[in-house]
PDB file of C-alpha atoms in Angstrom:
ATOM      1  CA  UNK A  77       0.096   3.524 -33.061  1.00  0.00           C
ATOM      2  CA  UNK A  78       1.934   6.770 -33.895  1.00  0.00           C
ATOM      3  CA  UNK A  79       0.722  10.128 -32.777  1.00  0.00           C
ATOM      4  CA  UNK A  80       2.635  13.366 -33.468  1.00  0.00           C
ATOM      5  CA  UNK A  81       6.062  11.525 -33.810  1.00  0.00           C
ATOM      6  CA  UNK A  82       5.664   9.598 -30.582  1.00  0.00           C
ATOM      7  CA  UNK A  83       5.298   6.013 -30.391  1.00  0.00           C
ATOM      8  CA  UNK A  84       2.556   4.950 -28.005  1.00  0.00           C
ATOM      9  CA  UNK A  85       2.783   1.419 -26.821  1.00  0.00           C
ATOM     10  CA  UNK A  86      -0.547  -0.131 -25.856  1.00  0.00           C
ATOM     11  CA  UNK A  87      -0.454  -3.064 -23.589  1.00  0.00           C
ATOM     12  CA  UNK A  88      -2.653  -4.630 -20.916  1.00  0.00           C
ATOM     13  CA  UNK A  89      -1.472  -6.499 -17.858  1.00  0.00           C
ATOM     14  CA  UNK A  90      -3.239  -9.772 -17.063  1.00  0.00           C
ATOM     15  CA  UNK A  91      -3.729 -11.648 -13.909  1.00  0.00           C
ATOM     16  CA  UNK A  92      -4.965 -15.184 -13.259  1.00  0.00           C
ATOM     17  CA  UNK A  93      -8.349 -15.378 -11.531  1.00  0.00           C
ATOM     18  CA  UNK A  94     -10.499 -18.241 -10.304  1.00  0.00           C
ATOM     19  CA  UNK A  95     -14.245 -17.764 -10.827  1.00  0.00           C
ATOM     20  CA  UNK A  96     -16.303 -18.521  -7.775  1.00  0.00           C
ATOM     21  CA  UNK A  97     -19.602 -17.826  -9.475  1.00  0.00           C
ATOM     22  CA  UNK A  98     -20.891 -18.362 -12.939  1.00  0.00           C
ATOM     23  CA  UNK A  99     -20.697 -15.237 -15.165  1.00  0.00           C
ATOM     24  CA  UNK A 100     -22.318 -15.620 -18.573  1.00  0.00           C
ATOM     25  CA  UNK A 101     -20.001 -15.307 -21.532  1.00  0.00           C
ATOM     26  CA  UNK A 102     -17.069 -14.804 -19.253  1.00  0.00           C
ATOM     27  CA  UNK A 103     -16.433 -17.876 -17.032  1.00  0.00           C
ATOM     28  CA  UNK A 104     -17.909 -20.771 -14.982  1.00  0.00           C
ATOM     29  CA  UNK A 105     -17.406 -21.572 -11.368  1.00  0.00           C
ATOM     30  CA  UNK A 106     -13.888 -23.000 -10.535  1.00  0.00           C
ATOM     31  CA  UNK A 107     -12.618 -22.031 -13.986  1.00  0.00           C
ATOM     32  CA  UNK A 108      -9.054 -20.631 -13.913  1.00  0.00           C
ATOM     33  CA  UNK A 109      -8.730 -17.814 -16.519  1.00  0.00           C
ATOM     34  CA  UNK A 110      -6.169 -15.110 -17.555  1.00  0.00           C
ATOM     35  CA  UNK A 111      -8.048 -11.867 -17.366  1.00  0.00           C
ATOM     36  CA  UNK A 112      -7.064  -8.185 -17.815  1.00  0.00           C
ATOM     37  CA  UNK A 113      -5.748  -6.625 -14.586  1.00  0.00           C
ATOM     38  CA  UNK A 114      -8.138  -3.751 -14.393  1.00  0.00           C
ATOM     39  CA  UNK A 115     -11.212  -5.666 -15.164  1.00  0.00           C
ATOM     40  CA  UNK A 116     -10.382  -8.236 -12.647  1.00  0.00           C
ATOM     41  CA  UNK A 117      -9.425  -5.763  -9.865  1.00  0.00           C
ATOM     42  CA  UNK A 118     -12.314  -3.381 -10.516  1.00  0.00           C
ATOM     43  CA  UNK A 119     -15.195  -5.592 -11.444  1.00  0.00           C
ATOM     44  CA  UNK A 120     -14.707  -9.328 -10.944  1.00  0.00           C
ATOM     45  CA  UNK A 121     -13.058  -9.363  -7.462  1.00  0.00           C
ATOM     46  CA  UNK A 122     -15.184  -6.614  -5.702  1.00  0.00           C
ATOM     47  CA  UNK A 123     -18.465  -7.990  -7.172  1.00  0.00           C
ATOM     48  CA  UNK A 124     -17.644 -11.523  -5.835  1.00  0.00           C
ATOM     49  CA  UNK A 125     -17.229 -13.213  -9.143  1.00  0.00           C
ATOM     50  CA  UNK A 126     -13.688 -14.233  -8.921  1.00  0.00           C
ATOM     51  CA  UNK A 127     -10.646 -14.377  -6.571  1.00  0.00           C
ATOM     52  CA  UNK A 128      -7.063 -13.877  -7.369  1.00  0.00           C
ATOM     53  CA  UNK A 129      -5.290 -17.256  -8.325  1.00  0.00           C
ATOM     54  CA  UNK A 130      -2.569 -17.634  -5.718  1.00  0.00           C
ATOM     55  CA  UNK A 131      -0.748 -20.952  -5.499  1.00  0.00           C
ATOM     56  CA  UNK A 132      -2.860 -21.812  -2.415  1.00  0.00           C
ATOM     57  CA  UNK A 133      -6.060 -20.939  -4.028  1.00  0.00           C
ATOM     58  CA  UNK A 134      -5.069 -23.012  -7.207  1.00  0.00           C
ATOM     59  CA  UNK A 135      -4.415 -26.033  -5.031  1.00  0.00           C
ATOM     60  CA  UNK A 136      -7.671 -25.637  -3.217  1.00  0.00           C
ATOM     61  CA  UNK A 137      -9.551 -25.194  -6.578  1.00  0.00           C
ATOM     62  CA  UNK A 138      -7.879 -28.462  -7.898  1.00  0.00           C
ATOM     63  CA  UNK A 139      -8.906 -30.396  -4.822  1.00  0.00           C
ATOM     64  CA  UNK A 140     -12.523 -29.144  -5.311  1.00  0.00           C
ATOM     65  CA  UNK A 141     -12.535 -29.951  -8.930  1.00  0.00           C
ATOM     66  CA  UNK A 142     -11.227 -33.512  -8.129  1.00  0.00           C
ATOM     67  CA  UNK A 143     -13.779 -34.026  -5.374  1.00  0.00           C
ATOM     68  CA  UNK A 144     -16.593 -32.914  -7.864  1.00  0.00           C
ATOM     69  CA  UNK A 145     -15.392 -35.233 -10.601  1.00  0.00           C
ATOM     70  CA  UNK A 146     -15.231 -38.252  -8.064  1.00  0.00           C
ATOM     71  CA  UNK A 147     -18.686 -37.442  -6.885  1.00  0.00           C
ATOM     72  CA  UNK A 148     -20.019 -37.238 -10.448  1.00  0.00           C
ATOM     73  CA  UNK A 149     -18.391 -40.647 -11.246  1.00  0.00           C
ATOM     74  CA  UNK A 150     -19.836 -42.317  -8.181  1.00  0.00           C
ATOM     75  CA  UNK A 151     -23.367 -40.886  -9.013  1.00  0.00           C
ATOM     76  CA  UNK A 152     -22.943 -42.147 -12.626  1.00  0.00           C
ATOM     77  CA  UNK A 153     -22.007 -45.714 -11.501  1.00  0.00           C
ATOM     78  CA  UNK A 154     -25.057 -45.795  -9.106  1.00  0.00           C
ATOM     79  CA  UNK A 155     -27.399 -44.513 -11.800  1.00  0.00           C
ATOM     80  CA  UNK A 156     -26.218 -47.142 -14.214  1.00  0.00           C
ATOM     81  CA  UNK A 157     -26.722 -49.891 -11.656  1.00  0.00           C
ATOM     82  CA  UNK A 158     -30.240 -48.478 -10.935  1.00  0.00           C
ATOM     83  CA  UNK A 159     -30.884 -48.386 -14.682  1.00  0.00           C
ATOM     84  CA  UNK A 160     -30.510 -52.067 -14.898  1.00  0.00           C
ATOM     85  CA  UNK A 161     -32.720 -52.640 -11.807  1.00  0.00           C
ATOM     86  CA  UNK A 162     -35.451 -50.386 -13.319  1.00  0.00           C
ATOM     87  CA  UNK A 163     -35.682 -52.096 -16.681  1.00  0.00           C
ATOM     88  CA  UNK A 164     -35.881 -55.643 -15.270  1.00  0.00           C
ATOM     89  CA  UNK A 165     -39.704 -55.792 -14.764  1.00  0.00           C
ATOM     90  CA  UNK A 166     -42.779 -53.857 -15.973  1.00  0.00           C
ATOM     91  CA  UNK A 167     -43.570 -50.840 -13.751  1.00  0.00           C
ATOM     92  CA  UNK A 168     -47.329 -50.655 -12.938  1.00  0.00           C
ATOM     93  CA  UNK A 169     -48.856 -47.183 -12.185  1.00  0.00           C
ATOM     94  CA  UNK A 170     -52.459 -46.940 -11.178  1.00  0.00           C
ATOM     95  CA  UNK A 171     -54.198 -43.624 -12.159  1.00  0.00           C
ATOM     96  CA  UNK A 172     -57.824 -42.242 -12.429  1.00  0.00           C
ATOM     97  CA  UNK A 173     -59.217 -42.318 -15.868  1.00  0.00           C
ATOM     98  CA  UNK A 174     -62.579 -41.661 -17.579  1.00  0.00           C
ATOM     99  CA  UNK A 175     -64.600 -44.442 -19.247  1.00  0.00           C
ATOM    100  CA  UNK A 176     -62.802 -43.939 -22.477  1.00  0.00           C
ATOM    101  CA  UNK A 177     -59.358 -44.678 -21.036  1.00  0.00           C
ATOM    102  CA  UNK A 178     -58.123 -41.046 -20.807  1.00  0.00           C
ATOM    103  CA  UNK A 179     -56.215 -40.138 -17.650  1.00  0.00           C
ATOM    104  CA  UNK A 180     -57.442 -37.138 -15.646  1.00  0.00           C
ATOM    105  CA  UNK A 181     -53.912 -35.997 -15.033  1.00  0.00           C
ATOM    106  CA  UNK A 182     -50.862 -36.934 -17.044  1.00  0.00           C
ATOM    107  CA  UNK A 183     -48.057 -39.123 -15.923  1.00  0.00           C
ATOM    108  CA  UNK A 184     -44.756 -37.287 -16.153  1.00  0.00           C
ATOM    109  CA  UNK A 185     -41.133 -38.150 -15.727  1.00  0.00           C
ATOM    110  CA  UNK A 186     -41.318 -36.962 -12.024  1.00  0.00           C
ATOM    111  CA  UNK A 187     -44.162 -39.406 -11.309  1.00  0.00           C
ATOM    112  CA  UNK A 188     -42.338 -42.247 -12.958  1.00  0.00           C
ATOM    113  CA  UNK A 189     -39.217 -41.565 -10.833  1.00  0.00           C
ATOM    114  CA  UNK A 190     -41.237 -41.417  -7.720  1.00  0.00           C
ATOM    115  CA  UNK A 191     -42.860 -44.800  -8.515  1.00  0.00           C
ATOM    116  CA  UNK A 192     -39.532 -46.306  -9.256  1.00  0.00           C
ATOM    117  CA  UNK A 193     -38.224 -45.042  -5.935  1.00  0.00           C
ATOM    118  CA  UNK A 194     -41.262 -46.213  -4.004  1.00  0.00           C
ATOM    119  CA  UNK A 195     -41.868 -49.536  -5.654  1.00  0.00           C
ATOM    120  CA  UNK A 196     -38.418 -50.735  -6.529  1.00  0.00           C
ATOM    121  CA  UNK A 197     -36.237 -48.528  -4.128  1.00  0.00           C
ATOM    122  CA  UNK A 198     -34.399 -47.427  -7.373  1.00  0.00           C
ATOM    123  CA  UNK A 199     -33.219 -43.857  -7.618  1.00  0.00           C
ATOM    124  CA  UNK A 200     -33.166 -42.418 -11.126  1.00  0.00           C
ATOM    125  CA  UNK A 201     -32.849 -38.697 -11.793  1.00  0.00           C
ATOM    126  CA  UNK A 202     -35.708 -37.091 -13.508  1.00  0.00           C
ATOM    127  CA  UNK A 203     -33.659 -35.908 -16.513  1.00  0.00           C
ATOM    128  CA  UNK A 204     -32.694 -39.482 -17.304  1.00  0.00           C
ATOM    129  CA  UNK A 205     -36.455 -40.233 -18.148  1.00  0.00           C
ATOM    130  CA  UNK A 206     -36.989 -39.230 -21.792  1.00  0.00           C
ATOM    131  CA  UNK A 207     -40.628 -38.263 -22.342  1.00  0.00           C
ATOM    132  CA  UNK A 208     -41.885 -36.011 -25.252  1.00  0.00           C
ATOM    133  CA  UNK A 209     -45.058 -35.417 -23.385  1.00  0.00           C
ATOM    134  CA  UNK A 210     -47.032 -36.554 -20.393  1.00  0.00           C
ATOM    135  CA  UNK A 211     -48.796 -40.058 -20.734  1.00  0.00           C
ATOM    136  CA  UNK A 212     -52.560 -39.453 -20.912  1.00  0.00           C
ATOM    137  CA  UNK A 213     -53.876 -43.057 -21.781  1.00  0.00           C
ATOM    138  CA  UNK A 214     -54.201 -46.352 -20.132  1.00  0.00           C
ATOM    139  CA  UNK A 215     -52.392 -49.249 -21.279  1.00  0.00           C
ATOM    140  CA  UNK A 216     -48.700 -50.240 -22.046  1.00  0.00           C
ATOM    141  CA  UNK A 217     -46.099 -47.779 -22.757  1.00  0.00           C
ATOM    142  CA  UNK A 218     -42.393 -47.878 -23.480  1.00  0.00           C
ATOM    143  CA  UNK A 219     -40.310 -45.238 -21.838  1.00  0.00           C
ATOM    144  CA  UNK A 220     -36.547 -44.575 -22.690  1.00  0.00           C
ATOM    145  CA  UNK A 221     -34.073 -44.148 -19.870  1.00  0.00           C
ATOM    146  CA  UNK A 222     -30.720 -42.427 -20.852  1.00  0.00           C
ATOM    147  CA  UNK A 223     -27.646 -42.021 -18.827  1.00  0.00           C
ATOM    148  CA  UNK A 224     -24.688 -40.548 -21.047  1.00  0.00           C
ATOM    149  CA  UNK A 225     -24.659 -42.920 -24.039  1.00  0.00           C
ATOM    150  CA  UNK A 226     -26.442 -45.821 -22.468  1.00  0.00           C
ATOM    151  CA  UNK A 227     -30.157 -46.203 -23.266  1.00  0.00           C
ATOM    152  CA  UNK A 228     -32.609 -48.795 -21.778  1.00  0.00           C
ATOM    153  CA  UNK A 229     -36.253 -49.313 -22.272  1.00  0.00           C
ATOM    154  CA  UNK A 230     -38.625 -49.263 -19.299  1.00  0.00           C
ATOM    155  CA  UNK A 231     -41.989 -51.037 -19.763  1.00  0.00           C
ATOM    156  CA  UNK A 232     -44.752 -49.076 -18.174  1.00  0.00           C
ATOM    157  CA  UNK A 233     -48.276 -50.346 -17.647  1.00  0.00           C
ATOM    158  CA  UNK A 234     -50.920 -47.708 -16.733  1.00  0.00           C
ATOM    159  CA  UNK A 235     -53.970 -49.260 -15.073  1.00  0.00           C
ATOM    160  CA  UNK A 236     -57.209 -47.731 -13.839  1.00  0.00           C
ATOM    161  CA  UNK A 237     -57.252 -46.808 -10.169  1.00  0.00           C
ATOM    162  CA  UNK A 238     -60.718 -47.803  -8.500  1.00  0.00           C
TER     163      UNK A 238
END
């Protein structure tokens, strides 16, 4: 830009930071990013959203990212093994119902996961049970279990509890 015969050069200095908290539209936890120097020093670092990315901090971040990835892979393999166990047999849930066969309270994904855990000792995350709405009737139902790209059908039989 030229102002009164002087050339003004606009530039901003940048620094690498590691986000230690999620900041919407800016960065997620453990993300390494190049940010404007003033913004990082005056906002991100004092407010506790980021730290300066020194070689030691980058190495520490890399170890934490790797540990998180390893833990996620282990959980995924355990969930996949539990999926196979869950879909083997029909799950029977007893619930209170009226004379027309309508349940007093619906059966949700949380209740299904609790029964799988209690009856079959199979731990499946609640988000893996795909239900459009709570089950409100007696009888046989098919529930979809999904982990990543793998889907299985869980056969559920809802019986009246006396």
